[in-house]
Tab-separated table of C-alpha atoms in Angstrom:
chain	number	residue	atom	x	y	z
A	1	MET	CA	0.000	0.000	0.000
A	2	THR	CA	1.365	3.460	-0.878
A	3	ARG	CA	1.563	6.396	1.519
A	4	VAL	CA	-1.105	8.241	-0.447
A	5	GLU	CA	-3.533	5.348	-0.161
A	6	GLN	CA	-2.845	5.154	3.540
A	7	ALA	CA	-3.465	8.870	4.005
A	8	GLU	CA	-6.793	8.662	2.209
A	9	ARG	CA	-8.133	5.956	4.501
A	10	THR	CA	-9.760	6.659	7.824
A	11	PRO	CA	-9.033	4.365	10.773
A	12	GLN	CA	-12.523	2.930	10.321
A	13	GLN	CA	-11.826	2.043	6.691
A	14	GLU	CA	-8.554	0.467	7.743
A	15	ARG	CA	-10.416	-1.647	10.302
A	16	SER	CA	-12.988	-2.671	7.722
A	17	ILE	CA	-10.284	-3.757	5.248
A	18	ARG	CA	-8.563	-5.785	7.941
A	19	THR	CA	-11.832	-7.441	8.973
A	20	ARG	CA	-12.608	-8.351	5.375
A	21	ARG	CA	-9.142	-9.839	5.011
A	22	ARG	CA	-9.516	-11.828	8.242
A	23	ILE	CA	-12.877	-13.221	7.062
A	24	LEU	CA	-11.296	-14.359	3.778
A	25	GLU	CA	-8.308	-15.938	5.507
A	26	CYS	CA	-10.469	-17.807	8.000
A	27	ALA	CA	-12.814	-18.921	5.227
A	28	GLY	CA	-9.798	-20.063	3.193
A	29	THR	CA	-8.580	-22.183	6.090
A	30	LEU	CA	-12.018	-23.750	6.566
A	31	PHE	CA	-12.622	-24.353	2.835
A	32	ASP	CA	-9.189	-25.993	2.618
A	33	ARG	CA	-9.977	-28.297	5.541
A	34	ARG	CA	-13.661	-29.088	4.989
A	35	GLY	CA	-14.532	-28.004	1.461
A	36	TYR	CA	-17.179	-25.501	0.395
A	37	SER	CA	-20.256	-27.504	1.293
A	38	GLY	CA	-18.727	-28.609	4.610
A	39	THR	CA	-18.282	-25.001	5.766
A	40	THR	CA	-21.135	-22.763	6.952
A	41	VAL	CA	-21.259	-18.972	7.182
A	42	GLU	CA	-21.567	-19.462	10.948
A	43	ASP	CA	-18.314	-21.459	10.999
A	44	ILE	CA	-16.550	-18.630	9.164
A	45	ALA	CA	-17.955	-15.900	11.465
A	46	LYS	CA	-16.889	-17.899	14.517
A	47	GLU	CA	-13.382	-18.596	13.166
A	48	ALA	CA	-12.933	-14.910	12.252
A	49	ALA	CA	-14.383	-13.776	15.603
A	50	VAL	CA	-16.922	-11.460	13.980
A	51	THR	CA	-20.692	-11.274	14.379
A	52	ARG	CA	-22.889	-12.628	11.612
A	53	GLY	CA	-23.990	-9.041	11.010
A	54	ALA	CA	-20.400	-7.900	10.483
A	55	LEU	CA	-19.811	-10.802	8.120
A	56	TYR	CA	-22.966	-10.044	6.107
A	57	HIS	CA	-21.849	-6.408	5.889
A	58	HIS	CA	-18.887	-7.669	3.800
A	59	PHE	CA	-20.397	-10.718	2.089
A	60	ARG	CA	-24.114	-11.331	1.632
A	61	HIS	CA	-23.671	-15.010	0.775
A	62	LYS	CA	-21.122	-17.795	1.253
A	63	GLN	CA	-20.628	-17.987	-2.478
A	64	TYR	CA	-19.389	-14.357	-2.559
A	65	ILE	CA	-16.739	-15.308	-0.002
A	66	ALA	CA	-15.627	-18.160	-2.262
A	67	ALA	CA	-15.636	-15.846	-5.294
A	68	ALA	CA	-13.506	-13.278	-3.430
A	69	ILE	CA	-10.997	-15.992	-2.453
A	70	LEU	CA	-10.756	-17.156	-6.069
A	71	GLU	CA	-10.140	-13.536	-7.139
A	72	GLU	CA	-7.605	-12.664	-4.455
A	73	GLN	CA	-5.420	-15.705	-5.119
A	74	PHE	CA	-4.057	-13.744	-8.111
A	75	GLU	CA	-3.262	-10.580	-6.101
A	76	GLY	CA	0.193	-11.647	-5.053
A	77	MET	CA	1.178	-13.210	-8.382
A	78	VAL	CA	3.502	-10.376	-9.352
A	79	ILE	CA	6.774	-11.866	-10.538
A	80	PRO	CA	9.993	-9.814	-10.813
A	81	PRO	CA	11.036	-9.567	-14.490
A	82	GLN	CA	13.896	-11.810	-15.646
A	83	ARG	CA	16.269	-11.731	-18.617
A	84	VAL	CA	15.184	-15.280	-19.532
A	85	ARG	CA	11.422	-14.790	-19.536
A	86	MET	CA	10.676	-18.463	-18.939
A	87	GLN	CA	12.372	-18.060	-15.541
A	88	GLU	CA	9.344	-15.934	-14.587
A	89	LEU	CA	7.022	-18.911	-15.106
A	90	VAL	CA	9.371	-21.135	-13.121
A	91	ASP	CA	9.421	-18.550	-10.322
A	92	ALA	CA	5.619	-18.208	-10.435
A	93	GLY	CA	5.362	-21.954	-9.840
A	94	TYR	CA	7.554	-21.719	-6.754
A	95	LEU	CA	5.716	-18.626	-5.494
A	96	LEU	CA	2.388	-20.424	-5.869
A	97	ALA	CA	3.797	-23.498	-4.118
A	98	TYR	CA	4.945	-21.217	-1.268
A	99	GLY	CA	1.436	-19.756	-1.083
A	100	LEU	CA	-0.158	-23.212	-1.074
A	101	GLN	CA	1.951	-24.112	1.942
A	102	ASN	CA	1.670	-20.821	3.848
A	103	ASP	CA	-1.283	-18.723	2.689
A	104	ALA	CA	-4.826	-19.539	3.788
A	105	ILE	CA	-6.330	-17.844	0.732
A	106	GLN	CA	-4.188	-19.815	-1.726
A	107	ARG	CA	-4.987	-23.077	0.077
A	108	GLY	CA	-8.707	-22.365	0.168
A	109	ALA	CA	-8.702	-21.299	-3.482
A	110	ALA	CA	-6.940	-24.518	-4.499
A	111	ARG	CA	-9.534	-26.733	-2.863
A	112	LEU	CA	-12.419	-24.640	-4.223
A	113	THR	CA	-10.912	-25.020	-7.702
A	114	MET	CA	-10.300	-28.765	-7.438
A	115	GLU	CA	-13.686	-29.739	-6.069
A	116	GLN	CA	-15.999	-31.279	-8.588
A	117	GLY	CA	-19.125	-30.086	-6.847
A	118	THR	CA	-22.623	-29.082	-7.710
A	119	ASP	CA	-22.030	-25.861	-5.785
A	120	PRO	CA	-22.261	-22.459	-7.496
A	121	ILE	CA	-18.468	-21.980	-7.653
A	122	ASP	CA	-17.006	-20.942	-10.985
A	123	ARG	CA	-14.024	-23.328	-11.002
A	124	ALA	CA	-13.740	-22.991	-14.773
A	125	ARG	CA	-13.019	-19.264	-14.564
A	126	ALA	CA	-10.295	-19.745	-11.949
A	127	MET	CA	-8.651	-22.420	-14.101
A	128	GLN	CA	-8.880	-20.283	-17.222
A	129	LEU	CA	-7.278	-17.318	-15.438
A	130	TRP	CA	-4.333	-19.551	-14.463
A	131	VAL	CA	-4.009	-20.712	-18.059
A	132	GLU	CA	-4.083	-17.100	-19.303
A	133	PHE	CA	-1.438	-16.177	-16.740
A	134	ALA	CA	0.904	-18.971	-17.902
A	135	VAL	CA	0.245	-18.365	-21.605
A	136	SER	CA	1.004	-14.640	-21.247
A	137	ILE	CA	4.474	-15.432	-19.858
A	138	LEU	CA	5.026	-18.071	-22.564
A	139	PHE	CA	4.171	-15.502	-25.260
A	140	GLU	CA	6.838	-13.172	-23.873
A	141	ALA	CA	9.294	-16.078	-23.812
A	142	GLN	CA	8.420	-16.860	-27.423
A	143	LYS	CA	8.997	-13.214	-28.472
A	144	ASN	CA	12.353	-13.510	-26.708
A	145	GLY	CA	13.279	-16.505	-28.897
A	146	GLU	CA	13.178	-19.005	-26.039
A	147	VAL	CA	10.414	-21.323	-27.280
A	148	ARG	CA	11.066	-24.332	-29.521
A	149	PRO	CA	9.837	-24.022	-33.103
A	150	GLY	CA	6.459	-25.695	-33.651
A	151	VAL	CA	5.250	-25.243	-30.070
A	152	ASP	CA	1.638	-24.057	-29.737
A	153	VAL	CA	2.109	-21.555	-26.925
A	154	LYS	CA	-1.537	-21.663	-25.815
A	155	ARG	CA	-1.621	-25.426	-25.551
A	156	ALA	CA	1.838	-25.717	-24.009
A	157	GLY	CA	0.874	-23.118	-21.392
A	158	ARG	CA	-2.328	-24.974	-20.639
A	159	THR	CA	-0.383	-28.220	-20.302
A	160	LEU	CA	1.931	-26.657	-17.710
A	161	VAL	CA	-1.062	-25.400	-15.696
A	162	VAL	CA	-2.634	-28.858	-16.014
A	163	SER	CA	0.542	-30.383	-14.593
A	164	PHE	CA	0.668	-27.887	-11.745
A	165	THR	CA	-2.976	-28.628	-10.920
A	166	GLY	CA	-2.203	-32.349	-10.684
A	167	ALA	CA	0.895	-31.717	-8.570
A	168	GLN	CA	-1.071	-29.646	-6.091
A	169	ASN	CA	-3.749	-32.333	-5.813
A	170	MET	CA	-1.372	-35.280	-5.536
A	171	SER	CA	1.001	-33.684	-3.048
A	172	GLN	CA	-2.006	-32.566	-1.015
A	173	ALA	CA	-3.233	-36.157	-0.885
A	174	LEU	CA	0.136	-37.809	-0.247
A	175	THR	CA	1.968	-35.391	2.080
A	176	ASP	CA	-0.369	-32.481	2.854
A	177	ARG	CA	1.624	-30.487	0.229
A	178	ARG	CA	4.967	-30.848	2.054
A	179	ASP	CA	6.719	-32.212	-1.068
A	180	LEU	CA	4.980	-29.822	-3.470
A	181	TYR	CA	8.304	-28.101	-4.331
A	182	GLU	CA	9.715	-31.448	-5.462
A	183	TYR	CA	6.717	-32.025	-7.751
A	184	ILE	CA	7.054	-28.537	-9.216
A	185	THR	CA	10.781	-28.916	-9.851
A	186	ASP	CA	10.067	-32.233	-11.591
A	187	ILE	CA	7.496	-30.552	-13.841
A	188	TRP	CA	10.041	-27.914	-14.851
A	189	ARG	CA	12.753	-30.534	-15.339
A	190	TYR	CA	10.711	-33.011	-17.372
A	191	SER	CA	8.032	-30.896	-19.064
A	192	LEU	CA	9.973	-27.776	-20.064
A	193	PRO	CA	12.457	-29.494	-22.457
A	194	GLY	CA	9.535	-30.032	-24.848
A	195	VAL	CA	8.673	-26.313	-24.705
A	196	VAL	CA	11.888	-24.259	-24.564
A	197	ASN	CA	15.157	-24.436	-26.496
A	198	ASP	CA	18.014	-26.487	-25.064
A	199	ASP	CA	20.170	-23.427	-24.363
A	200	VAL	CA	17.307	-21.765	-22.423
A	201	MET	CA	16.845	-25.003	-20.483
A	202	GLY	CA	20.489	-24.742	-19.437
A	203	GLN	CA	20.026	-21.164	-18.184
A	204	LEU	CA	16.954	-21.753	-15.988
A	205	THR	CA	17.369	-21.919	-12.221
A	206	PHE	CA	15.200	-24.500	-10.471
A	207	ASP	CA	15.413	-23.244	-6.913
A	208	PRO	CA	12.321	-23.728	-4.735
A	209	ALA	CA	13.599	-21.020	-2.332
A	210	ARG	CA	12.764	-18.399	-4.991
A	211	GLY	CA	9.083	-18.658	-3.995
A	212	ALA	CA	9.736	-17.628	-0.389
A	213	GLN	CA	12.137	-14.888	-1.569
A	214	ILE	CA	9.566	-13.280	-3.871
A	215	ALA	CA	6.868	-13.519	-1.204
A	216	GLY	CA	9.235	-12.008	1.368
A	217	ASN	CA	10.251	-9.094	-0.870
A	218	ARG	CA	6.606	-8.362	-1.597
A	219	MET	CA	5.744	-8.210	2.074
A	220	ALA	CA	8.732	-5.934	2.745
A	221	LEU	CA	7.509	-3.556	0.001
A	222	ALA	CA	3.968	-3.513	1.361
A	223	SER	CA	4.908	-2.668	4.947
B	1	MET	CA	-13.767	-64.634	-18.815
B	2	THR	CA	-12.496	-68.016	-20.097
B	3	ARG	CA	-14.708	-70.995	-20.996
B	4	VAL	CA	-13.387	-72.937	-17.991
B	5	GLU	CA	-14.343	-70.160	-15.591
B	6	GLN	CA	-17.796	-70.001	-17.152
B	7	ALA	CA	-18.267	-73.779	-16.789
B	8	GLU	CA	-17.331	-73.658	-13.110
B	9	ARG	CA	-19.936	-71.040	-12.280
B	10	THR	CA	-23.548	-71.805	-11.471
B	11	PRO	CA	-26.277	-69.568	-12.851
B	12	GLN	CA	-26.729	-68.207	-9.326
B	13	GLN	CA	-23.059	-67.253	-9.103
B	14	GLU	CA	-23.313	-65.606	-12.498
B	15	ARG	CA	-26.269	-63.581	-11.287
B	16	SER	CA	-24.427	-62.579	-8.137
B	17	ILE	CA	-21.381	-61.394	-10.129
B	18	ARG	CA	-23.608	-59.374	-12.422
B	19	THR	CA	-25.445	-57.801	-9.482
B	20	ARG	CA	-22.160	-56.840	-7.808
B	21	ARG	CA	-20.993	-55.292	-11.061
B	22	ARG	CA	-24.240	-53.365	-11.465
B	23	ILE	CA	-23.957	-52.016	-7.906
B	24	LEU	CA	-20.409	-50.801	-8.618
B	25	GLU	CA	-21.386	-49.186	-11.906
B	26	CYS	CA	-24.367	-47.395	-10.397
B	27	ALA	CA	-22.268	-46.290	-7.418
B	28	GLY	CA	-19.585	-45.060	-9.836
B	29	THR	CA	-22.147	-42.956	-11.684
B	30	LEU	CA	-23.465	-41.460	-8.445
B	31	PHE	CA	-20.016	-40.817	-6.939
B	32	ASP	CA	-19.011	-39.103	-10.192
B	33	ARG	CA	-22.073	-36.863	-10.099
B	34	ARG	CA	-22.458	-36.138	-6.386
B	35	GLY	CA	-19.231	-37.204	-4.692
B	36	TYR	CA	-18.785	-39.727	-1.904
B	37	SER	CA	-20.463	-37.788	0.889
B	38	GLY	CA	-23.316	-36.707	-1.399
B	39	THR	CA	-24.274	-40.330	-2.159
B	40	THR	CA	-26.066	-42.633	0.289
B	41	VAL	CA	-26.244	-46.435	0.295
B	42	GLU	CA	-29.982	-46.007	-0.330
B	43	ASP	CA	-29.276	-43.949	-3.455
B	44	ILE	CA	-27.011	-46.709	-4.764
B	45	ALA	CA	-29.502	-49.500	-4.028
B	46	LYS	CA	-32.251	-47.524	-5.760
B	47	GLU	CA	-30.101	-46.740	-8.830
B	48	ALA	CA	-29.036	-50.406	-9.112
B	49	ALA	CA	-32.623	-51.618	-8.546
B	50	VAL	CA	-31.631	-53.955	-5.711
B	51	THR	CA	-32.931	-54.227	-2.151
B	52	ARG	CA	-30.791	-52.878	0.691
B	53	GLY	CA	-30.415	-56.501	1.832
B	54	ALA	CA	-29.009	-57.546	-1.535
B	55	LEU	CA	-26.640	-54.594	-1.477
B	56	TYR	CA	-25.435	-55.382	2.068
B	57	HIS	CA	-24.860	-58.991	0.974
B	58	HIS	CA	-22.165	-57.638	-1.365
B	59	PHE	CA	-20.929	-54.589	0.568
B	60	ARG	CA	-21.418	-54.047	4.282
B	61	HIS	CA	-20.535	-50.348	4.137
B	62	LYS	CA	-20.434	-47.519	1.598
B	63	GLN	CA	-16.694	-47.248	2.032
B	64	TYR	CA	-16.248	-50.851	0.792
B	65	ILE	CA	-18.091	-49.894	-2.396
B	66	ALA	CA	-15.687	-46.979	-2.873
B	67	ALA	CA	-12.705	-49.264	-2.145
B	68	ALA	CA	-13.947	-51.818	-4.722
B	69	ILE	CA	-14.322	-49.060	-7.346
B	70	LEU	CA	-10.778	-47.833	-6.689
B	71	GLU	CA	-9.506	-51.436	-7.070
B	72	GLU	CA	-11.483	-52.284	-10.195
B	73	GLN	CA	-10.380	-49.192	-12.114
B	74	PHE	CA	-7.114	-51.085	-12.728
B	75	GLU	CA	-8.792	-54.260	-14.038
B	76	GLY	CA	-9.000	-53.168	-17.634
B	77	MET	CA	-5.559	-51.527	-17.752
B	78	VAL	CA	-3.994	-54.289	-19.823
B	79	ILE	CA	-2.062	-52.721	-22.672
B	80	PRO	CA	-0.960	-54.688	-25.755
B	81	PRO	CA	2.859	-54.863	-25.876
B	82	GLN	CA	4.634	-52.554	-28.334
B	83	ARG	CA	8.089	-52.541	-29.893
B	84	VAL	CA	8.648	-49.000	-28.584
B	85	ARG	CA	7.740	-49.571	-24.940
B	86	MET	CA	6.913	-45.923	-24.315
B	87	GLN	CA	4.032	-46.342	-26.780
B	88	GLU	CA	2.398	-48.529	-24.108
B	89	LEU	CA	2.301	-45.598	-21.692
B	90	VAL	CA	0.907	-43.356	-24.433
B	91	ASP	CA	-1.748	-45.985	-25.179
B	92	ALA	CA	-2.565	-46.390	-21.481
B	93	GLY	CA	-3.270	-42.668	-21.317
B	94	TYR	CA	-5.730	-42.884	-24.199
B	95	LEU	CA	-7.344	-46.034	-22.773
B	96	LEU	CA	-7.815	-44.306	-19.434
B	97	ALA	CA	-9.227	-41.231	-21.180
B	98	TYR	CA	-11.669	-43.522	-23.008
B	99	GLY	CA	-12.665	-45.067	-19.674
B	100	LEU	CA	-13.147	-41.644	-18.094
B	101	GLN	CA	-15.560	-40.748	-20.864
B	102	ASN	CA	-17.413	-44.077	-21.099
B	103	ASP	CA	-16.974	-46.214	-17.978
B	104	ALA	CA	-18.929	-45.470	-14.802
B	105	ILE	CA	-16.306	-47.163	-12.626
B	106	GLN	CA	-13.446	-45.107	-14.071
B	107	ARG	CA	-15.451	-41.908	-13.683
B	108	GLY	CA	-16.433	-42.687	-10.105
B	109	ALA	CA	-12.860	-43.696	-9.247
B	110	ALA	CA	-11.523	-40.422	-10.663
B	111	ARG	CA	-13.770	-38.282	-8.506
B	112	LEU	CA	-13.128	-40.406	-5.405
B	113	THR	CA	-9.390	-39.950	-6.010
B	114	MET	CA	-9.573	-36.196	-6.618
B	115	GLU	CA	-11.766	-35.295	-3.668
B	116	GLN	CA	-9.919	-33.763	-0.783
B	117	GLY	CA	-12.344	-35.062	1.783
B	118	THR	CA	-12.322	-36.120	5.392
B	119	ASP	CA	-13.993	-39.352	4.308
B	120	PRO	CA	-12.312	-42.731	4.890
B	121	ILE	CA	-11.229	-43.139	1.260
B	122	ASP	CA	-7.608	-44.112	0.646
B	123	ARG	CA	-6.920	-41.675	-2.208
B	124	ALA	CA	-3.185	-41.919	-1.562
B	125	ARG	CA	-3.123	-45.653	-2.363
B	126	ALA	CA	-5.005	-45.156	-5.648
B	127	MET	CA	-2.574	-42.408	-6.673
B	128	GLN	CA	0.441	-44.501	-5.717
B	129	LEU	CA	-0.846	-47.451	-7.773
B	130	TRP	CA	-1.109	-45.192	-10.827
B	131	VAL	CA	2.432	-43.956	-10.238
B	132	GLU	CA	3.694	-47.561	-9.923
B	133	PHE	CA	1.872	-48.459	-13.126
B	134	ALA	CA	3.519	-45.613	-15.073
B	135	VAL	CA	6.957	-46.167	-13.528
B	136	SER	CA	6.868	-49.891	-14.412
B	137	ILE	CA	6.357	-49.057	-18.105
B	138	LEU	CA	9.056	-46.360	-17.932
B	139	PHE	CA	11.516	-48.910	-16.488
B	140	GLU	CA	10.850	-51.205	-19.452
B	141	ALA	CA	11.337	-48.256	-21.795
B	142	GLN	CA	14.606	-47.431	-20.056
B	143	LYS	CA	15.841	-51.052	-20.418
B	144	ASN	CA	14.920	-50.717	-24.086
B	145	GLY	CA	17.227	-47.692	-24.441
B	146	GLU	CA	14.378	-45.228	-24.981
B	147	VAL	CA	14.892	-42.947	-21.984
B	148	ARG	CA	17.161	-39.890	-22.030
B	149	PRO	CA	20.323	-40.180	-19.961
B	150	GLY	CA	20.025	-38.571	-16.533
B	151	VAL	CA	16.260	-39.072	-16.222
B	152	ASP	CA	15.089	-40.335	-12.817
B	153	VAL	CA	12.496	-42.864	-13.994
B	154	LYS	CA	10.532	-42.851	-10.736
B	155	ARG	CA	10.209	-39.078	-10.663
B	156	ALA	CA	9.534	-38.748	-14.383
B	157	GLY	CA	6.813	-41.421	-14.116
B	158	ARG	CA	5.262	-39.629	-11.181
B	159	THR	CA	5.355	-36.345	-13.100
B	160	LEU	CA	3.425	-37.889	-16.010
B	161	VAL	CA	0.766	-39.240	-13.601
B	162	VAL	CA	0.623	-35.823	-11.957
B	163	SER	CA	-0.003	-34.257	-15.372
B	164	PHE	CA	-2.692	-36.797	-16.226
B	165	THR	CA	-4.397	-36.128	-12.882
B	166	GLY	CA	-4.502	-32.414	-13.630
B	167	ALA	CA	-5.788	-33.013	-17.165
B	168	GLN	CA	-8.628	-35.162	-15.883
B	169	ASN	CA	-9.587	-32.524	-13.325
B	170	MET	CA	-9.324	-29.549	-15.649
B	171	SER	CA	-11.131	-31.138	-18.584
B	172	GLN	CA	-13.825	-32.331	-16.184
B	173	ALA	CA	-14.311	-28.766	-14.974
B	174	LEU	CA	-14.153	-27.069	-18.366
B	175	THR	CA	-15.907	-29.469	-20.748
B	176	ASP	CA	-17.179	-32.449	-18.708
B	177	ARG	CA	-14.106	-34.365	-20.018
B	178	ARG	CA	-15.068	-33.958	-23.705
B	179	ASP	CA	-11.646	-32.524	-24.616
B	180	LEU	CA	-9.684	-34.910	-22.393
B	181	TYR	CA	-8.006	-36.554	-25.418
B	182	GLU	CA	-6.638	-33.178	-26.470
B	183	TYR	CA	-5.165	-32.598	-22.997
B	184	ILE	CA	-3.580	-36.064	-23.010
B	185	THR	CA	-2.069	-35.593	-26.467
B	186	ASP	CA	-0.621	-32.264	-25.301
B	187	ILE	CA	0.962	-33.970	-22.276
B	188	TRP	CA	2.624	-36.540	-24.536
B	189	ARG	CA	3.686	-33.853	-27.001
B	190	TYR	CA	5.122	-31.378	-24.493
B	191	SER	CA	6.145	-33.536	-21.527
B	192	LEU	CA	7.659	-36.604	-23.201
B	193	PRO	CA	10.553	-34.814	-25.013
B	194	GLY	CA	12.166	-34.298	-21.588
B	195	VAL	CA	11.882	-38.029	-20.833
B	196	VAL	CA	12.569	-40.029	-24.024
B	197	ASN	CA	15.215	-39.760	-26.732
B	198	ASP	CA	14.500	-37.672	-29.826
B	199	ASP	CA	14.407	-40.729	-32.126
B	200	VAL	CA	11.848	-42.442	-29.839
B	201	MET	CA	9.802	-39.240	-29.820
B	202	GLY	CA	9.675	-39.465	-33.612
B	203	GLN	CA	8.402	-43.053	-33.513
B	204	LEU	CA	5.522	-42.539	-31.074
B	205	THR	CA	1.960	-42.428	-32.393
B	206	PHE	CA	-0.314	-39.914	-30.679
B	207	ASP	CA	-3.686	-41.218	-31.774
B	208	PRO	CA	-6.563	-40.829	-29.298
B	209	ALA	CA	-8.524	-43.552	-31.163
B	210	ARG	CA	-6.108	-46.129	-29.748
B	211	GLY	CA	-7.974	-45.982	-26.421
B	212	ALA	CA	-11.283	-47.042	-27.940
B	213	GLN	CA	-9.502	-49.707	-30.024
B	214	ILE	CA	-7.866	-51.343	-26.993
B	215	ALA	CA	-11.129	-51.199	-25.026
B	216	GLY	CA	-13.004	-52.680	-27.994
B	217	ASN	CA	-10.540	-55.557	-28.455
B	218	ARG	CA	-10.735	-56.351	-24.742
B	219	MET	CA	-14.527	-56.560	-24.852
B	220	ALA	CA	-14.388	-58.791	-27.946
B	221	LEU	CA	-11.999	-61.166	-26.127
B	222	ALA	CA	-14.199	-61.300	-23.025
B	223	SER	CA	-17.404	-62.170	-24.858
């Protein structure tokens, strides 16, 4: 948040923003643990220590809470630019993995997106936004001469998101996402050679710690 | 089923086997549509047109039905041997995609495996069996000189299962699995170049129709 934005907000607005954030984080934690249908608005109000009235002031229905979580998962996905553009996609994978381990909103959003429910959640939109995000970086990489000839950037980008989706689900099931970094590194190692040129492959850094670094820098900037 | 097996079975046994199968197929359809917790034993009995007593004769608890579905999804995964062993993994992907579009047990098993529930389902075991299945073919491919030097076969195999898992989830969400074949072909096209040698890559056939062919041949043999 910039100084100007801070100056324009009254203490009451500040409080309201913080309450909204706390509601989303608590809802994210509960959705991650129990799923959408297994979580009630009452559960969320209790977990966030707000009255039902305060909660309804921010969100008139549980499905708006879920929608807000699916939106806000993209807020922090700002990746520092890199000379090799494909490194930005690699870094985004590690940043998302960091979020899935440490951020209630990312965890809640992941489960909301994976669940094959009859609930009113627009999982398709969340998935498509991830595909667009990956494809946009791949297009930059292609302009930079990094992509193999003959690669369909839209389909290759979708395939990488597909792989990430599976990694998040499988590591969630097998180790509560503790080995997610290993899955992500394996995706980069085994799926990128079919997408980028060999010399680019040799220049990429597969370092899971980059996720925590980017998240840490972002928080330092915001404070 | 062989002629000998048929001769050894009484008509009553035959009927019992068919009833068990029908229960599993109906349960698979319901689990696919409504999930494990959204489906009751009563729903399954009604869908299969059997009494609750008949159902309990086969399965004493809903979780045993789910366990049987997760076991039986592997029954049909018998892939004709190929000169290029990696073709068998490619074919297995298309056969599984065919099953996910056409077979109630495969569809039910997929949703049971994806759901991040607090139910008693052993999703981890089902995922690990798929990884073992893929790794076993990759080992054969490696013995056959098809795998790139430096590839960790266990981790590469797991990565391909991870990608398939994501494809099944994303295509389910976006098009009710109609474009699953396209996702699978993209995985082979973009993820296999990092795993197999270039000359092997050139010899692989990416033909989604192979799934239906293998399934069709299997049914012809069984009848």
